[in-house]
XYZ file of C-alpha atoms in Angstrom:
651
model
C -27.716 12.803 13.825
C -27.638 12.979 10.074
C -30.665 11.943 8.056
C -30.805 8.127 8.106
C -29.580 6.545 4.917
C -30.373 2.998 3.881
C -27.421 0.617 3.882
C -28.742 -1.042 0.721
C -26.125 -0.420 -1.989
C -28.233 1.465 -4.532
C -26.922 4.553 -6.260
C -28.847 7.809 -6.239
C -29.546 9.501 -9.529
C -26.869 12.107 -8.899
C -24.233 9.392 -8.625
C -25.460 6.976 -11.281
C -23.324 8.543 -14.000
C -20.095 8.199 -12.047
C -17.972 5.180 -12.774
C -17.035 3.019 -9.826
C -15.920 -0.429 -8.767
C -18.235 -2.670 -6.797
C -18.253 -2.060 -3.067
C -17.231 -4.790 -0.640
C -20.891 -5.478 0.096
C -21.668 -5.992 -3.582
C -18.682 -8.263 -4.194
C -19.269 -10.586 -1.267
C -22.788 -10.032 0.097
C -23.055 -11.307 3.653
C -26.307 -12.852 4.853
C -24.820 -14.984 7.597
C -24.747 -12.385 10.334
C -26.633 -9.204 11.088
C -26.428 -7.640 14.570
C -29.746 -7.206 16.347
C -29.220 -3.456 16.632
C -27.025 -1.509 14.247
C -26.900 2.254 13.593
C -27.597 3.483 10.090
C -24.356 3.590 8.105
C -24.867 7.261 7.384
C -23.437 8.156 4.005
C -21.159 5.142 3.848
C -22.823 2.873 1.319
C -25.140 5.265 -0.481
C -23.458 8.688 -0.759
C -25.502 11.484 0.759
C -27.106 14.034 -1.489
C -25.771 17.565 -1.507
C -28.184 18.765 1.179
C -26.451 20.165 4.285
C -25.457 17.865 7.115
C -28.162 17.757 9.758
C -25.757 17.993 12.669
C -25.574 20.815 15.181
C -22.367 19.683 16.828
C -19.831 16.881 16.994
C -16.728 16.088 19.009
C -14.249 15.525 16.189
C -14.144 16.311 12.484
C -11.853 14.179 10.322
C -11.176 15.392 6.785
C -9.970 12.702 4.385
C -10.801 8.995 4.341
C -7.263 7.659 3.918
C -6.101 4.642 5.897
C -4.762 6.592 8.886
C -7.847 8.798 9.113
C -10.183 5.799 8.809
C -8.435 3.881 11.594
C -8.574 7.004 13.764
C -12.292 7.493 13.079
C -13.077 3.926 14.126
C -10.886 4.121 17.246
C -12.557 7.332 18.410
C -16.076 6.222 17.526
C -15.801 3.004 19.517
C -14.828 5.078 22.568
C -18.049 7.067 22.285
C -16.662 10.097 20.460
C -19.114 11.682 18.023
C -17.165 11.815 14.759
C -18.003 13.553 11.504
C -15.872 12.031 8.731
C -15.855 13.822 5.375
C -13.922 13.709 2.121
C -13.861 16.199 -0.737
C -13.633 13.345 -3.251
C -16.520 11.281 -4.593
C -14.814 8.108 -3.365
C -13.202 6.731 -0.229
C -9.482 6.332 0.365
C -7.945 9.785 -0.199
C -4.216 9.213 -0.860
C -4.775 5.489 -0.192
C -7.504 5.105 -2.809
C -7.975 2.108 -5.062
C -9.114 3.547 -8.411
C -10.485 2.283 -11.696
C -8.694 3.273 -14.902
C -11.185 6.032 -15.686
C -10.949 7.350 -12.130
C -7.179 7.283 -12.507
C -7.408 9.361 -15.679
C -9.351 12.033 -13.826
C -6.973 11.808 -10.864
C -3.933 12.424 -13.098
C -5.572 15.494 -14.605
C -6.456 16.816 -11.137
C -2.923 16.226 -9.851
C -1.417 18.253 -12.675
C -3.933 21.018 -12.028
C -2.730 21.223 -8.418
C -5.894 19.783 -6.864
C -4.036 17.114 -4.866
C -1.312 18.389 -2.558
C 1.850 16.272 -2.330
C 1.387 14.630 -5.743
C 2.904 15.844 -9.007
C 4.157 14.806 -12.471
C 1.190 12.471 -12.993
C 1.027 10.874 -16.430
C -1.084 8.048 -17.771
C -0.490 6.276 -21.047
C -2.977 3.973 -22.783
C -1.567 2.630 -26.058
C -4.205 2.781 -28.764
C -6.834 4.156 -26.403
C -10.222 2.480 -26.290
C -10.294 2.357 -30.083
C -7.920 -0.604 -30.175
C -7.107 -1.259 -26.510
C -10.337 -2.819 -25.303
C -10.794 -2.824 -21.544
C -13.539 -2.338 -18.969
C -12.375 0.354 -16.586
C -14.144 -0.910 -13.487
C -12.484 -4.330 -13.812
C -9.326 -2.707 -12.423
C -8.581 -1.564 -8.889
C -5.281 0.319 -8.908
C -3.783 1.367 -5.564
C -2.192 4.803 -5.301
C 0.012 3.681 -2.391
C 0.249 -0.133 -2.547
C 1.540 -2.004 0.501
C 2.029 -5.507 1.866
C 1.239 -6.749 5.375
C 3.635 -8.794 7.483
C 2.001 -11.563 9.497
C 3.626 -10.168 12.639
C 2.451 -6.570 12.459
C 0.489 -4.182 14.616
C -2.013 -3.513 11.818
C -2.896 -7.190 11.444
C -3.250 -7.454 15.220
C -5.577 -4.456 15.146
C -7.629 -5.909 12.286
C -8.224 -9.008 14.410
C -8.804 -7.091 17.647
C -11.262 -4.656 16.038
C -12.964 -7.404 13.978
C -12.398 -5.332 10.842
C -10.770 -8.376 9.231
C -14.311 -9.726 8.759
C -14.907 -7.118 6.087
C -11.773 -8.163 4.195
C -10.148 -11.076 2.442
C -6.420 -11.796 2.601
C -4.072 -13.762 0.372
C -0.640 -15.132 1.172
C 2.495 -13.583 -0.308
C 5.586 -15.768 -0.322
C 7.318 -15.171 -3.646
C 10.374 -12.903 -3.393
C 12.867 -12.355 -6.219
C 16.161 -10.472 -6.277
C 17.615 -9.123 -9.515
C 21.368 -9.639 -9.653
C 23.898 -10.328 -12.391
C 21.252 -9.513 -14.990
C 19.006 -12.328 -13.787
C 16.093 -12.831 -11.401
C 16.877 -15.158 -8.523
C 13.819 -16.599 -6.788
C 14.682 -16.915 -3.112
C 11.411 -17.648 -1.339
C 8.203 -19.457 -2.355
C 5.109 -20.940 -0.716
C 7.045 -24.167 -0.107
C 9.973 -22.445 1.605
C 10.642 -22.799 5.325
C 12.844 -20.618 7.519
C 15.509 -23.301 7.305
C 15.256 -23.440 3.489
C 16.014 -19.736 3.189
C 19.500 -20.386 4.511
C 20.223 -23.808 3.011
C 20.304 -23.256 -0.740
C 21.878 -26.376 -2.295
C 24.012 -24.225 -4.587
C 25.824 -22.646 -1.630
C 29.133 -23.832 -0.277
C 29.240 -25.526 3.110
C 31.038 -22.553 4.650
C 28.436 -20.120 3.332
C 25.620 -22.300 4.683
C 27.260 -22.351 8.095
C 27.638 -18.579 8.091
C 24.007 -18.116 7.076
C 22.785 -20.505 9.774
C 24.909 -18.648 12.293
C 23.157 -15.439 11.288
C 19.714 -17.094 11.433
C 20.371 -18.266 14.991
C 21.623 -14.810 15.889
C 18.399 -13.204 14.637
C 15.853 -15.692 15.987
C 17.433 -17.647 18.845
C 20.178 -15.543 20.416
C 19.295 -13.968 23.745
C 18.092 -10.408 23.447
C 20.894 -8.825 25.481
C 23.562 -10.635 23.429
C 21.992 -9.565 20.147
C 21.620 -5.970 21.297
C 25.233 -5.793 22.452
C 26.618 -6.953 19.114
C 24.300 -4.768 17.042
C 25.209 -1.775 19.206
C 28.842 -2.073 18.113
C 27.737 -1.523 14.505
C 24.571 0.444 15.263
C 25.114 3.379 12.903
C 27.445 1.609 10.496
C 26.199 0.130 7.204
C 24.643 -3.316 7.416
C 27.101 -4.543 4.768
C 29.975 -4.068 7.230
C 28.154 -5.988 9.939
C 27.275 -8.964 7.723
C 30.716 -9.084 6.126
C 32.834 -8.713 9.241
C 30.768 -10.642 11.789
C 29.258 -13.378 9.609
C 31.595 -13.492 6.575
C 28.671 -13.354 4.152
C 29.105 -12.830 0.416
C 27.498 -10.146 -1.743
C 24.735 -12.418 -3.056
C 23.599 -13.421 0.436
C 23.833 -9.841 1.661
C 21.599 -8.660 -1.188
C 19.035 -11.306 -0.332
C 19.026 -10.489 3.379
C 19.099 -6.705 3.077
C 16.972 -5.983 -0.002
C 14.634 -8.967 -0.394
C 14.072 -10.075 3.197
C 14.753 -6.708 4.840
C 13.237 -4.605 2.020
C 15.851 -1.905 2.654
C 16.354 0.887 0.129
C 19.985 1.956 0.450
C 23.434 0.441 0.801
C 23.941 2.888 3.651
C 21.079 1.367 5.672
C 22.320 1.146 9.245
C 22.869 -2.155 10.988
C 20.292 -1.354 13.648
C 17.545 -0.630 11.108
C 18.391 -3.557 8.825
C 18.474 -6.123 11.641
C 15.025 -4.998 12.772
C 13.717 -5.355 9.222
C 15.253 -8.797 8.702
C 13.894 -10.003 12.032
C 10.444 -8.670 11.059
C 10.436 -10.917 8.001
C 11.730 -14.070 9.689
C 9.471 -13.773 12.736
C 6.453 -13.437 10.427
C 7.083 -16.848 8.862
C 4.750 -19.711 9.871
C 2.243 -17.492 11.679
C -0.497 -18.644 9.301
C 1.509 -20.824 6.925
C 4.754 -20.881 4.979
C 4.653 -17.226 4.061
C 5.736 -14.022 5.808
C 3.313 -11.549 4.237
C -0.229 -11.071 3.017
C -2.095 -8.803 0.643
C -5.750 -7.828 0.864
C -7.883 -9.005 -2.023
C -9.532 -6.467 -4.370
C -7.148 -3.708 -3.258
C -4.641 -2.672 -0.615
C -4.799 0.328 1.740
C -7.951 1.607 0.032
C -9.776 -1.626 0.778
C -8.634 -1.635 4.409
C -9.654 2.027 4.711
C -13.191 1.091 3.730
C -13.181 -1.676 6.323
C -12.340 0.774 9.112
C -14.841 3.305 7.740
C -17.519 0.650 7.986
C -16.476 -0.149 11.551
C -16.606 3.557 12.418
C -20.051 3.876 10.825
C -21.343 0.948 12.875
C -20.096 2.793 15.975
C -22.031 5.923 14.956
C -19.688 7.984 12.786
C -21.418 10.135 10.172
C -19.960 10.089 6.650
C -20.283 12.485 3.773
C -18.367 12.680 0.505
C -17.837 15.623 -1.870
C -17.591 17.934 1.128
C -14.826 20.027 2.622
C -14.396 22.607 5.360
C -14.384 26.165 4.040
C -13.768 28.090 7.268
C -13.417 27.718 11.014
C -14.167 30.175 13.817
C -11.865 29.290 16.756
C -13.825 31.481 19.162
C -17.211 29.830 18.675
C -15.578 26.574 17.523
C -17.839 26.559 14.500
C -16.776 24.816 11.305
C -18.309 25.886 7.997
C -18.636 23.361 5.189
C -18.997 23.513 1.423
C -22.539 22.106 1.586
C -23.663 25.147 3.593
C -23.782 23.464 6.990
C -22.305 24.997 10.150
C -21.333 22.624 12.950
C -19.828 23.234 16.365
C -16.710 21.140 16.983
C -16.124 20.357 20.647
C -12.659 18.821 20.481
C -10.437 18.512 17.381
C -10.256 18.794 13.618
C -7.882 16.326 11.927
C -6.966 17.085 8.315
C -5.362 14.976 5.610
C -2.451 16.798 3.911
C -4.105 16.295 0.496
C -7.310 18.038 1.607
C -6.131 21.120 3.473
C -8.741 23.905 3.220
C -7.519 27.004 1.408
C -7.696 29.179 4.511
C -5.258 26.835 6.307
C -2.696 26.488 3.504
C -0.457 29.327 4.826
C -0.395 27.733 8.294
C 0.459 24.339 6.844
C 3.251 25.766 4.702
C 4.747 27.594 7.674
C 4.678 24.484 9.871
C 6.286 22.270 7.225
C 8.941 24.649 5.899
C 11.477 23.362 8.435
C 10.741 19.689 7.764
C 12.804 17.740 5.228
C 10.636 16.301 2.480
C 11.086 12.965 0.727
C 9.949 11.983 -2.744
C 8.575 8.607 -3.804
C 8.463 8.046 -7.557
C 5.963 5.421 -8.660
C 5.380 3.578 -11.921
C 2.301 1.363 -12.249
C 1.870 -0.883 -15.280
C -1.066 -3.115 -16.163
C 0.199 -5.908 -18.425
C -1.664 -8.543 -20.407
C 0.210 -11.400 -18.740
C -0.647 -13.293 -15.547
C 3.060 -13.349 -14.575
C 2.793 -16.836 -13.096
C 6.493 -17.172 -13.931
C 7.179 -15.163 -10.781
C 4.760 -17.173 -8.635
C 5.004 -20.580 -6.999
C 2.781 -22.514 -6.940
C 1.434 -20.892 -10.106
C -2.019 -22.407 -9.727
C -2.762 -20.591 -6.456
C -0.265 -17.762 -5.902
C -1.541 -14.303 -6.805
C 1.318 -11.954 -5.896
C 5.093 -11.634 -5.849
C 7.797 -9.169 -4.862
C 10.677 -8.271 -7.178
C 13.585 -6.221 -5.831
C 16.347 -4.498 -7.788
C 19.147 -3.804 -5.256
C 21.273 -0.654 -5.537
C 23.641 -0.703 -8.536
C 21.960 -3.773 -10.059
C 20.461 -1.915 -13.041
C 22.272 -0.501 -16.087
C 21.325 2.948 -14.744
C 23.524 2.195 -11.688
C 20.602 2.905 -9.367
C 21.556 4.326 -5.970
C 18.249 3.264 -4.372
C 16.537 -0.093 -4.590
C 13.555 -0.442 -6.901
C 10.794 -2.459 -5.242
C 7.968 -4.024 -7.241
C 4.712 -5.643 -6.137
C 3.139 -7.902 -8.765
C -0.543 -8.823 -8.428
C -2.472 -10.807 -11.014
C -6.148 -11.424 -11.694
C -6.446 -13.930 -8.844
C -6.067 -10.994 -6.437
C -9.223 -9.320 -7.747
C -7.465 -6.134 -8.887
C -7.549 -6.879 -12.615
C -9.054 -9.410 -15.048
C -7.802 -12.987 -15.239
C -4.714 -13.346 -17.403
C -3.433 -9.862 -16.538
C -1.248 -8.346 -13.822
C -0.483 -5.017 -12.209
C 3.152 -4.100 -11.564
C 3.546 -1.540 -8.757
C 7.117 -0.238 -8.755
C 8.608 2.583 -6.734
C 11.923 4.062 -5.668
C 13.048 6.520 -2.996
C 15.684 8.070 -5.269
C 15.547 11.828 -4.590
C 16.886 12.826 -8.001
C 13.537 12.608 -9.797
C 14.972 12.388 -13.305
C 17.185 9.517 -12.206
C 14.317 7.892 -10.326
C 12.211 7.807 -13.477
C 15.072 6.297 -15.464
C 15.567 3.624 -12.809
C 11.891 2.671 -12.877
C 11.792 2.489 -16.661
C 14.939 0.359 -16.695
C 13.467 -2.005 -14.096
C 10.317 -2.294 -16.205
C 12.385 -3.167 -19.263
C 14.253 -5.877 -17.345
C 10.992 -7.410 -16.149
C 9.539 -7.202 -19.639
C 12.618 -8.902 -21.090
C 12.447 -11.639 -18.448
C 8.892 -12.476 -19.465
C 9.592 -12.398 -23.183
C 12.731 -14.506 -23.003
C 10.602 -17.291 -21.535
C 7.962 -17.075 -24.264
C 7.989 -19.970 -26.759
C 9.324 -18.842 -30.108
C 11.464 -16.003 -28.775
C 14.614 -17.903 -27.806
C 15.705 -20.213 -30.650
C 18.932 -18.317 -31.324
C 20.361 -18.987 -27.885
C 19.160 -22.503 -27.116
C 22.142 -24.075 -28.871
C 24.442 -22.603 -26.236
C 22.525 -24.053 -23.285
C 22.525 -27.633 -22.063
C 18.891 -27.771 -21.005
C 19.107 -31.398 -19.911
C 22.109 -31.160 -17.638
C 21.523 -32.280 -14.053
C 18.102 -33.591 -15.034
C 16.657 -30.147 -15.744
C 13.553 -30.284 -17.933
C 13.325 -27.646 -20.682
C 10.892 -24.969 -19.496
C 10.375 -22.180 -21.997
C 7.986 -20.361 -19.670
C 10.219 -20.175 -16.593
C 13.271 -18.261 -15.436
C 15.378 -21.429 -15.223
C 17.083 -20.303 -18.426
C 19.022 -17.989 -16.134
C 21.753 -15.501 -16.851
C 22.788 -17.257 -20.074
C 20.184 -15.021 -21.702
C 21.654 -11.828 -20.304
C 22.177 -10.471 -23.817
C 18.808 -11.625 -25.108
C 17.085 -8.951 -27.216
C 13.313 -9.460 -27.475
C 11.615 -9.095 -30.835
C 8.360 -7.890 -29.279
C 7.013 -6.085 -26.223
C 4.713 -7.158 -23.440
C 1.232 -5.852 -24.205
C 0.052 -3.280 -21.717
C -3.385 -1.926 -20.846
C -2.129 1.265 -19.252
C 0.922 2.747 -17.613
C 0.870 5.419 -14.906
C 3.714 7.425 -13.407
C 3.653 10.043 -10.659
C 5.657 11.494 -7.797
C 4.475 11.614 -4.191
C 5.910 13.840 -1.473
C 5.937 12.953 2.209
C 7.522 14.277 5.390
C 8.079 10.759 6.753
C 11.686 9.611 6.607
C 12.104 6.332 4.663
C 13.531 4.741 7.815
C 10.376 5.816 9.746
C 12.551 7.393 12.445
C 10.329 10.477 12.713
C 7.296 8.236 13.196
C 8.619 5.995 15.953
C 10.421 8.932 17.588
C 8.091 11.745 16.599
C 8.344 15.178 18.179
C 7.337 18.745 17.212
C 10.707 19.263 15.523
C 10.446 16.371 13.077
C 6.762 15.490 12.662
C 3.826 17.505 11.346
C 1.385 15.492 13.474
C 3.066 16.791 16.645
C 2.985 20.464 15.673
C 0.337 22.841 16.999
C -1.572 24.926 14.480
C -2.015 28.550 15.612
C -5.669 29.603 15.545
C -5.435 33.015 17.173
C -6.987 31.809 20.411
C -4.837 31.242 23.494
C -4.350 27.691 24.753
C -6.245 26.197 21.854
C -4.977 23.130 20.056
C -7.927 22.417 17.824
C -6.383 21.565 14.456
C -4.089 18.627 13.677
C -2.472 17.954 10.315
C -1.925 14.333 9.335
C 0.899 12.669 7.425
C 1.141 11.484 3.854
C 1.813 7.752 3.357
C 5.466 6.797 3.702
C 7.689 5.077 1.152
C 7.717 1.941 3.317
C 6.450 -1.076 1.355
C 4.752 -2.513 4.438
C 2.145 -1.000 6.754
C 4.745 -0.394 9.461
C 4.477 2.937 11.239
C 0.819 3.583 10.439
C -0.642 2.445 13.766
C 2.070 4.313 15.682
C 1.221 7.498 13.803
C -2.526 7.056 14.376
C -1.979 6.505 18.090
C -0.038 9.767 18.299
C -2.994 11.675 16.879
C -5.434 9.685 19.018
C -3.460 10.691 22.131
C -3.632 14.358 21.111
C -7.417 14.050 20.912
C -8.079 12.023 24.067
C -4.980 12.742 26.173
C -3.661 9.162 26.065
C -3.585 6.137 23.777
C -4.101 3.663 26.631
C -7.692 3.000 25.541
C -6.956 2.844 21.802
C -9.459 0.248 20.506
C -9.867 -0.962 24.080
C -13.341 -2.285 23.314
C -15.040 -5.421 24.609
C -16.249 -7.339 21.572
C -17.146 -10.469 23.583
C -20.904 -10.000 23.212
C -20.408 -9.611 19.500
C -18.288 -12.767 19.455
C -21.028 -14.784 21.175
C -23.484 -13.787 18.476
C -20.916 -14.524 15.795
C -20.294 -18.040 17.134
C -23.948 -18.876 16.590
C -23.421 -18.107 12.927
C -20.073 -19.938 12.653
C -18.010 -16.844 11.991
C -14.202 -17.171 12.382
C -12.489 -15.505 15.336
C -9.274 -14.832 13.462
C -8.129 -14.986 9.868
C -8.033 -18.523 8.499
C -5.953 -19.879 5.653
C -7.360 -22.229 3.049
C -5.372 -24.823 1.147
C -4.278 -22.361 -1.499
C -2.823 -20.016 1.094
C -5.749 -17.595 0.990
C -6.643 -16.001 4.306
C -10.360 -15.488 4.639
C -12.338 -12.825 6.463
C -15.986 -12.812 7.443
C -18.671 -10.168 7.013
C -18.217 -7.939 4.035
C -19.320 -4.367 3.511
C -17.975 -1.011 2.542
C -18.230 2.236 0.714
C -18.545 3.103 -2.906
C -15.914 4.166 -5.362
C -17.386 6.969 -7.428
C -15.748 9.383 -9.816
C -16.393 11.121 -13.080
C -14.736 9.562 -16.101
C -12.673 11.948 -18.214
C -11.213 10.703 -21.461
C -10.163 13.802 -23.316
C -7.250 14.709 -21.036
C -5.517 11.332 -21.074
C -2.883 10.359 -23.589
C -4.145 7.562 -25.814
C -1.544 6.803 -28.442
C -2.120 4.448 -31.360
C 1.603 3.731 -31.475
C 2.945 1.006 -29.194
C 6.579 1.784 -29.969
C 7.260 3.475 -26.657
C 5.666 2.791 -23.286
C 7.258 5.583 -21.292
C 4.926 7.743 -19.190
C 7.951 9.614 -17.893
C 8.961 10.723 -21.389
C 7.775 14.218 -20.580
C 8.781 15.630 -23.923
C 6.256 13.342 -25.597
C 3.666 12.577 -22.960
C 3.193 15.547 -20.665
C -0.454 15.955 -19.761
């Protein structure tokens, strides 16, 4: 075992200079429940010093603390596997990290220096810099790969089954907007029911009937009937299916396909789209009138820490700032950057962002036949709470905005999807918001234009509802018709302001753009039907020793906005380690539950009156990283907010 490390969250002197956000344990200290016997959380809460690991052997080494790797570590550890879990970063999360602004500055510099595989073109823009743009870096938790969780999902089921939800806090997400005809149409809120989705009072009676027919088809129709009809259109675009079978109009199709289904392309097949739409509708009313949730204080990075903590409780040893430098397949000895040498009895699982130099040629050879997919991301921190997109504004903390294909002036081929989270979600100060936008457009220049255009439309939507910015157009609008109350801070002003030109800009704290590469198809087909020909996780890495299958490469996060596909991918790797996934998290937590009942701990996520889903015990790792200011662009001019303007803002 490694040298015992206290679980008290105190920083060692070597880490005191590194900027970080508070850990889960520091944010919500738990005194209500402590198991009678608990292993030391080796290296999890107080990072280990640079002395070598005091291990002679282990069963599995996992390199990278991303979400997939963290789930895998916990699953293996609870089955009695001795796991060594390391990361070459100073913080947890890997490609799923939740970073402060200063950590993000350093990350952008490292990306452009080639230190993070599968990321490129990273740029960060801070107008005015800290001289005039006052902010506290650690008040922000910015996800590199933000995601939302459907209430009917295998990850949520696993969080409950594994009791990891007790380390987390969830919030409802029920605000979905579609951009069409140069206006944002709010389709779903916290007061919406399944029936309401299809009974908009502005729709004609015929359209309502067609929509209700489709709703019954998705949720009530017998499985064999639904399958038979979908099979007729299986590989044909969903637009054909909805138009020909249900006589739906373009507006309703956009809502179903891009807002409810969260599809990316017009060419999305009927089979895929129907599955996505059903996912949304079946998730309604599981915990309340919302289909999705977000985790408070951060997304995948926060959940990663929860599984790391679970793995540590089960005996996994953790160490940061460490990587594998060599591996001898004959003696099965792994050599690490801290000078330690450890025998590995079973497998080595490696994150694609942390591949040791000696394995890079093998990785390149295995992936050269795989098609790659780019995800272009634009993250903007704005000095607005964006309550205009949220209902009810007093309790909602997040919203989804979707720009369907061809809805932007750039004539976007792929949808632009945006997650909005404000200060109530714990990722930024009160009164501010983070806009996470991304597109799967493979033409990167076009992708960046699409994201910038979407940002401008969102910015304009906020400004056109600001008092004092709309006097020139009010004369043309009958604000009191049909009993409508004038609301200068809402989007009820509608498309009449399509030509509105704002006289100002939304203030921003920072803006970050980057491109991520993955080998996962946007439709997740090579996850759910993975094989050695289409998935890196199924390929064997040659080590020069016959019949050895010691090394497994993991996958980068997909472009999917939800967590779908992650558990399936983890189970595939788990099966390669253990031979089967039949016992994946097959652990009896009943004894633990009996102790928990004495302390009034919940047995599943609960929802409070504001739609917030609460967890229980809280704990987790640290977020440490050096702060680098000199390599980030800090411009005193606020005239242009474009991180993708490479001619002006290349790092």
